[in-house]
mmCIF file of C-alpha atoms in Angstrom:
data_model
loop_
_atom_site.group_PDB
_atom_site.id
_atom_site.type_symbol
_atom_site.label_atom_id
_atom_site.label_comp_id
_atom_site.label_asym_id
_atom_site.label_seq_id
_atom_site.Cartn_x
_atom_site.Cartn_y
_atom_site.Cartn_z
ATOM 1 C CA ASP Z 1 -0.348 0.323 0.550
ATOM 2 C CA ASP Z 2 1.041 3.846 0.219
ATOM 3 C CA ALA Z 3 2.826 2.975 3.448
ATOM 4 C CA ASP Z 4 5.085 0.054 1.396
ATOM 5 C CA LEU Z 5 5.964 3.167 -1.073
ATOM 6 C CA TRP Z 6 6.668 5.864 1.331
ATOM 7 C CA GLU Z 7 8.814 3.115 4.085
ATOM 8 C CA SER Z 8 10.933 2.421 0.296
ATOM 9 C CA SER Z 9 12.129 5.960 0.523
ATOM 10 C CA PRO Z 10 15.932 6.285 0.448
ATOM 11 C CA VAL Z 11 15.454 9.761 0.904
ATOM 12 C CA ARG Z 12 12.621 10.803 4.664
ATOM 13 C CA LEU Z 13 10.162 12.345 3.097
ATOM 14 C CA GLY Z 14 8.430 15.360 5.787
ATOM 15 C CA GLU Z 15 5.078 17.827 4.800
ATOM 16 C CA ILE Z 16 3.489 18.141 1.847
ATOM 17 C CA GLU Z 17 4.496 21.798 1.959
ATOM 18 C CA GLN Z 18 8.710 20.868 1.593
ATOM 19 C CA ASP Z 19 7.679 18.051 -1.201
ATOM 20 C CA ALA Z 20 8.182 20.971 -4.285
ATOM 21 C CA GLY Z 21 11.674 21.779 -3.388
ATOM 22 C CA LEU Z 22 13.807 18.005 -1.458
ATOM 23 C CA PHE Z 23 11.906 17.017 -5.063
ATOM 24 C CA ILE Z 24 13.599 19.837 -7.059
ATOM 25 C CA GLU Z 25 16.808 18.649 -4.721
ATOM 26 C CA THR Z 26 16.715 15.302 -5.647
ATOM 27 C CA VAL Z 27 16.254 15.434 -9.075
ATOM 28 C CA PHE Z 28 17.463 17.260 -10.792
ATOM 29 C CA ALA Z 29 21.418 19.236 -9.894
ATOM 30 C CA PRO Z 30 21.356 22.439 -8.669
ATOM 31 C CA ASP Z 31 22.631 24.548 -12.485
ATOM 32 C CA ASP Z 32 20.337 21.826 -14.882
ATOM 33 C CA LEU Z 33 17.017 24.651 -16.470
ATOM 34 C CA VAL Z 34 13.363 24.027 -15.597
ATOM 35 C CA TRP Z 35 10.597 24.289 -16.756
ATOM 36 C CA ILE Z 36 7.377 24.980 -13.568
ATOM 37 C CA GLY Z 37 3.857 26.128 -14.152
ATOM 38 C CA GLU Z 38 1.100 26.078 -15.693
ATOM 39 C CA ARG Z 39 -0.218 23.412 -18.810
ATOM 40 C CA HIS Z 40 0.338 25.597 -21.194
ATOM 41 C CA GLN Z 41 2.565 27.611 -19.984
ATOM 42 C CA PRO Z 42 5.435 29.762 -22.708
ATOM 43 C CA GLY Z 43 8.717 29.265 -21.356
ATOM 44 C CA ILE Z 44 10.714 32.039 -19.706
ATOM 45 C CA LEU Z 45 14.099 32.881 -18.117
ATOM 46 C CA GLY Z 46 14.110 33.749 -14.868
ATOM 47 C CA ASP Z 47 10.036 33.079 -14.956
ATOM 48 C CA THR Z 48 8.967 29.499 -15.263
ATOM 49 C CA ILE Z 49 12.801 28.178 -16.990
ATOM 50 C CA ARG Z 50 14.635 29.655 -13.346
ATOM 51 C CA LYS Z 51 18.001 27.198 -12.493
ATOM 52 C CA ALA Z 52 17.391 24.174 -10.435
ATOM 53 C CA GLY Z 53 18.823 24.757 -7.269
ATOM 54 C CA ASP Z 54 17.026 29.050 -7.533
ATOM 55 C CA TRP Z 55 13.535 26.841 -7.620
ATOM 56 C CA VAL Z 56 14.712 25.149 -4.189
ATOM 57 C CA ASN Z 57 15.184 28.647 -2.761
ATOM 58 C CA PHE Z 58 12.020 29.843 -4.500
ATOM 59 C CA PHE Z 59 10.392 26.948 -2.954
ATOM 60 C CA ARG Z 60 11.451 26.735 0.759
ATOM 61 C CA ALA Z 61 10.833 31.395 0.985
ATOM 62 C CA GLY Z 62 7.791 29.486 0.623
ATOM 63 C CA ARG Z 63 6.554 30.598 -3.212
ATOM 64 C CA LYS Z 64 5.023 29.030 -4.523
ATOM 65 C CA ALA Z 65 4.812 27.444 -8.192
ATOM 66 C CA GLY Z 66 2.937 25.117 -10.709
ATOM 67 C CA PRO Z 67 1.321 22.786 -10.929
ATOM 68 C CA PHE Z 68 3.525 20.967 -13.571
ATOM 69 C CA VAL Z 69 7.409 20.339 -14.163
ATOM 70 C CA ILE Z 70 9.265 19.248 -17.555
ATOM 71 C CA VAL Z 71 10.415 15.959 -16.891
ATOM 72 C CA ASN Z 72 14.378 17.200 -17.847
ATOM 73 C CA PRO Z 73 16.189 19.909 -17.547
ATOM 74 C CA LEU Z 74 16.296 22.120 -20.080
ATOM 75 C CA THR Z 75 19.285 24.200 -22.108
ATOM 76 C CA GLY Z 76 17.584 27.836 -22.190
ATOM 77 C CA LEU Z 77 18.293 28.498 -25.611
ATOM 78 C CA PRO Z 78 15.404 28.784 -28.212
ATOM 79 C CA ALA Z 79 14.498 25.154 -30.749
ATOM 80 C CA PRO Z 80 12.118 24.526 -33.712
ATOM 81 C CA LYS Z 81 8.787 23.278 -32.266
ATOM 82 C CA LYS Z 82 7.352 20.127 -33.467
ATOM 83 C CA ASP Z 83 5.244 20.998 -35.525
ATOM 84 C CA GLY Z 84 7.692 22.967 -37.134
ATOM 85 C CA THR Z 85 5.656 26.287 -36.453
ATOM 86 C CA GLY Z 86 7.641 28.738 -34.823
ATOM 87 C CA GLU Z 87 10.418 27.931 -32.139
ATOM 88 C CA THR Z 88 9.911 26.691 -28.469
ATOM 89 C CA LEU Z 89 11.684 27.251 -25.149
ATOM 90 C CA ARG Z 90 10.313 23.729 -23.562
ATOM 91 C CA GLY Z 91 10.081 21.297 -26.534
ATOM 92 C CA ASP Z 92 11.868 17.825 -27.390
ATOM 93 C CA ASN Z 93 14.304 19.783 -29.211
ATOM 94 C CA ASN Z 94 14.804 22.484 -25.953
ATOM 95 C CA ILE Z 95 16.296 18.860 -23.692
ATOM 96 C CA SER Z 96 19.588 19.370 -22.650
ATOM 97 C CA LYS Z 97 20.045 16.154 -20.356
ATOM 98 C CA PHE Z 98 18.126 12.830 -21.102
ATOM 99 C CA ARG Z 99 17.658 11.873 -17.725
ATOM 100 C CA HIS Z 100 14.458 10.930 -16.889
ATOM 101 C CA VAL Z 101 11.482 8.535 -18.151
ATOM 102 C CA LEU Z 102 8.010 9.644 -16.763
ATOM 103 C CA ILE Z 103 6.028 6.791 -16.517
ATOM 104 C CA GLU Z 104 2.655 6.594 -16.014
ATOM 105 C CA PHE Z 105 -1.009 4.089 -15.259
ATOM 106 C CA ASP Z 106 -4.056 5.737 -15.970
ATOM 107 C CA ASN Z 107 -5.844 2.689 -16.414
ATOM 108 C CA LEU Z 108 -4.263 0.476 -13.690
ATOM 109 C CA ASP Z 109 -6.109 1.034 -10.105
ATOM 110 C CA ARG Z 110 -3.772 2.218 -7.762
ATOM 111 C CA GLU Z 111 -2.996 -1.362 -6.429
ATOM 112 C CA SER Z 112 -1.409 -2.619 -9.527
ATOM 113 C CA GLN Z 113 0.317 0.500 -9.503
ATOM 114 C CA ILE Z 114 1.690 -0.154 -6.381
ATOM 115 C CA ARG Z 115 2.242 -3.633 -7.223
ATOM 116 C CA PHE Z 116 4.505 -2.330 -10.173
ATOM 117 C CA TRP Z 117 6.608 0.412 -8.049
ATOM 118 C CA THR Z 118 7.607 -1.905 -5.457
ATOM 119 C CA GLY Z 119 8.322 -5.349 -7.610
ATOM 120 C CA VAL Z 120 9.897 -3.203 -11.418
ATOM 121 C CA GLU Z 121 13.656 -3.656 -11.967
ATOM 122 C CA LEU Z 122 14.487 -0.226 -12.569
ATOM 123 C CA THR Z 123 16.649 2.485 -11.862
ATOM 124 C CA ILE Z 124 13.041 4.678 -9.624
ATOM 125 C CA LYS Z 125 14.081 8.703 -8.511
ATOM 126 C CA ALA Z 126 10.719 9.959 -7.717
ATOM 127 C CA LEU Z 127 7.275 8.805 -6.896
ATOM 128 C CA VAL Z 128 4.552 11.415 -7.003
ATOM 129 C CA ASP Z 129 1.223 10.732 -6.350
ATOM 130 C CA THR Z 130 -0.579 13.781 -8.164
ATOM 131 C CA GLY Z 131 -3.405 13.886 -6.543
ATOM 132 C CA GLY Z 132 -6.134 11.729 -8.778
ATOM 133 C CA LYS Z 133 -5.907 8.071 -9.472
ATOM 134 C CA SER Z 134 -2.723 7.922 -10.794
ATOM 135 C CA ILE Z 135 0.930 6.947 -9.485
ATOM 136 C CA HIS Z 136 3.850 8.716 -11.562
ATOM 137 C CA GLY Z 137 7.108 7.406 -11.533
ATOM 138 C CA TRP Z 138 10.303 9.338 -12.351
ATOM 139 C CA ILE Z 139 12.901 6.495 -13.982
ATOM 140 C CA ASP Z 140 17.007 7.173 -14.657
ATOM 141 C CA ALA Z 141 17.532 7.278 -18.625
ATOM 142 C CA GLN Z 142 20.675 7.546 -17.614
ATOM 143 C CA LYS Z 143 20.572 3.801 -16.117
ATOM 144 C CA LEU Z 144 17.897 2.757 -19.582
ATOM 145 C CA ALA Z 145 20.802 3.466 -21.793
ATOM 146 C CA ALA Z 146 22.969 6.119 -22.251
ATOM 147 C CA VAL Z 147 21.047 9.106 -23.664
ATOM 148 C CA GLN Z 148 22.575 11.431 -24.795
ATOM 149 C CA ASP Z 149 20.193 13.416 -27.853
ATOM 150 C CA LEU Z 150 17.095 12.529 -29.382
ATOM 151 C CA ASP Z 151 17.317 10.140 -31.646
ATOM 152 C CA GLN Z 152 18.510 7.904 -28.443
ATOM 153 C CA TRP Z 153 15.446 8.477 -26.660
ATOM 154 C CA HIS Z 154 13.039 8.095 -29.482
ATOM 155 C CA ALA Z 155 15.051 4.602 -30.003
ATOM 156 C CA THR Z 156 15.829 3.484 -26.564
ATOM 157 C CA VAL Z 157 12.870 5.067 -24.052
ATOM 158 C CA LYS Z 158 10.339 5.287 -26.706
ATOM 159 C CA GLN Z 159 10.490 2.359 -28.987
ATOM 160 C CA ARG Z 160 12.043 -0.185 -27.686
ATOM 161 C CA LEU Z 161 11.088 0.264 -23.351
ATOM 162 C CA TYR Z 162 7.702 1.934 -24.269
ATOM 163 C CA GLU Z 163 6.285 0.574 -27.039
ATOM 164 C CA GLY Z 164 7.931 -2.462 -26.791
ATOM 165 C CA ILE Z 165 7.301 -3.353 -22.962
ATOM 166 C CA LEU Z 166 5.238 -0.201 -21.323
ATOM 167 C CA LYS Z 167 2.116 0.514 -23.752
ATOM 168 C CA PRO Z 168 1.073 -3.664 -23.643
ATOM 169 C CA MET Z 169 1.236 -3.084 -19.608
ATOM 170 C CA GLY Z 170 -1.182 -0.027 -20.677
ATOM 171 C CA ALA Z 171 0.911 2.616 -19.794
ATOM 172 C CA ASP Z 172 0.167 6.027 -21.194
ATOM 173 C CA PRO Z 173 2.137 6.801 -23.924
ATOM 174 C CA THR Z 174 2.254 10.504 -24.376
ATOM 175 C CA ALA Z 175 3.924 10.182 -21.837
ATOM 176 C CA ALA Z 176 7.634 9.474 -23.495
ATOM 177 C CA SER Z 177 8.778 12.220 -24.509
ATOM 178 C CA PRO Z 178 11.831 13.527 -23.101
ATOM 179 C CA SER Z 179 9.650 17.291 -22.734
ATOM 180 C CA SER Z 180 6.979 15.235 -20.440
ATOM 181 C CA LEU Z 181 4.711 17.343 -18.054
ATOM 182 C CA ALA Z 182 4.426 15.348 -14.635
ATOM 183 C CA ARG Z 183 2.434 16.599 -11.675
ATOM 184 C CA LEU Z 184 5.020 18.877 -9.501
ATOM 185 C CA PRO Z 185 4.891 17.280 -5.688
ATOM 186 C CA GLY Z 186 3.930 19.947 -2.769
ATOM 187 C CA CYS Z 187 0.416 21.491 -5.621
ATOM 188 C CA PRO Z 188 -3.076 22.040 -4.508
ATOM 189 C CA ARG Z 189 -5.147 19.362 -6.911
ATOM 190 C CA GLY Z 190 -9.030 19.990 -5.762
ATOM 191 C CA ASP Z 191 -9.620 19.044 -2.855
ATOM 192 C CA ARG Z 192 -6.692 16.920 -2.305
ATOM 193 C CA PHE Z 193 -2.373 17.805 -3.091
ATOM 194 C CA GLN Z 194 0.464 16.457 -5.405
ATOM 195 C CA ARG Z 195 2.879 14.541 -3.068
ATOM 196 C CA LEU Z 196 5.884 12.782 -2.349
#
């Protein structure tokens, strides 16, 4: 159950209000550029895109942002959008380091998700209760393969992991993007909280 997941964490979890800072500090390097914001907010340096260390200070000062975070660090430089309609600062072509793979199951009940996360042989960096029905898993992409660019990501993560293994198990294939949005812990979602 949830308590088993909580107890298995190598990092001691505190109050939900501390989750955002603890999460950013744990899964990103201090100089990584991280996007945090609302689903359709653009990437704006110094606003929705900041160094991870700056986000940690932001959250520890009691400030709020979110409820979404991009799973991998960004370059901070404009790059073409996937659809070719211009440039962005927060797309697949903006990823600087391919560190994390997001895995989520929207069609599995919570008990089945917990069984998956307690038994899977992947290097889990974090598990986030979305405040809904899902538990999002952040997986160490570098433990899967030395993913250095978008072509390697597509071959290793999208094709082999998602198409070959996770999608048949019911994982959401939209999470296979290196710039996927994930729920940021410590943020409210309706009358519940997204939490580590």
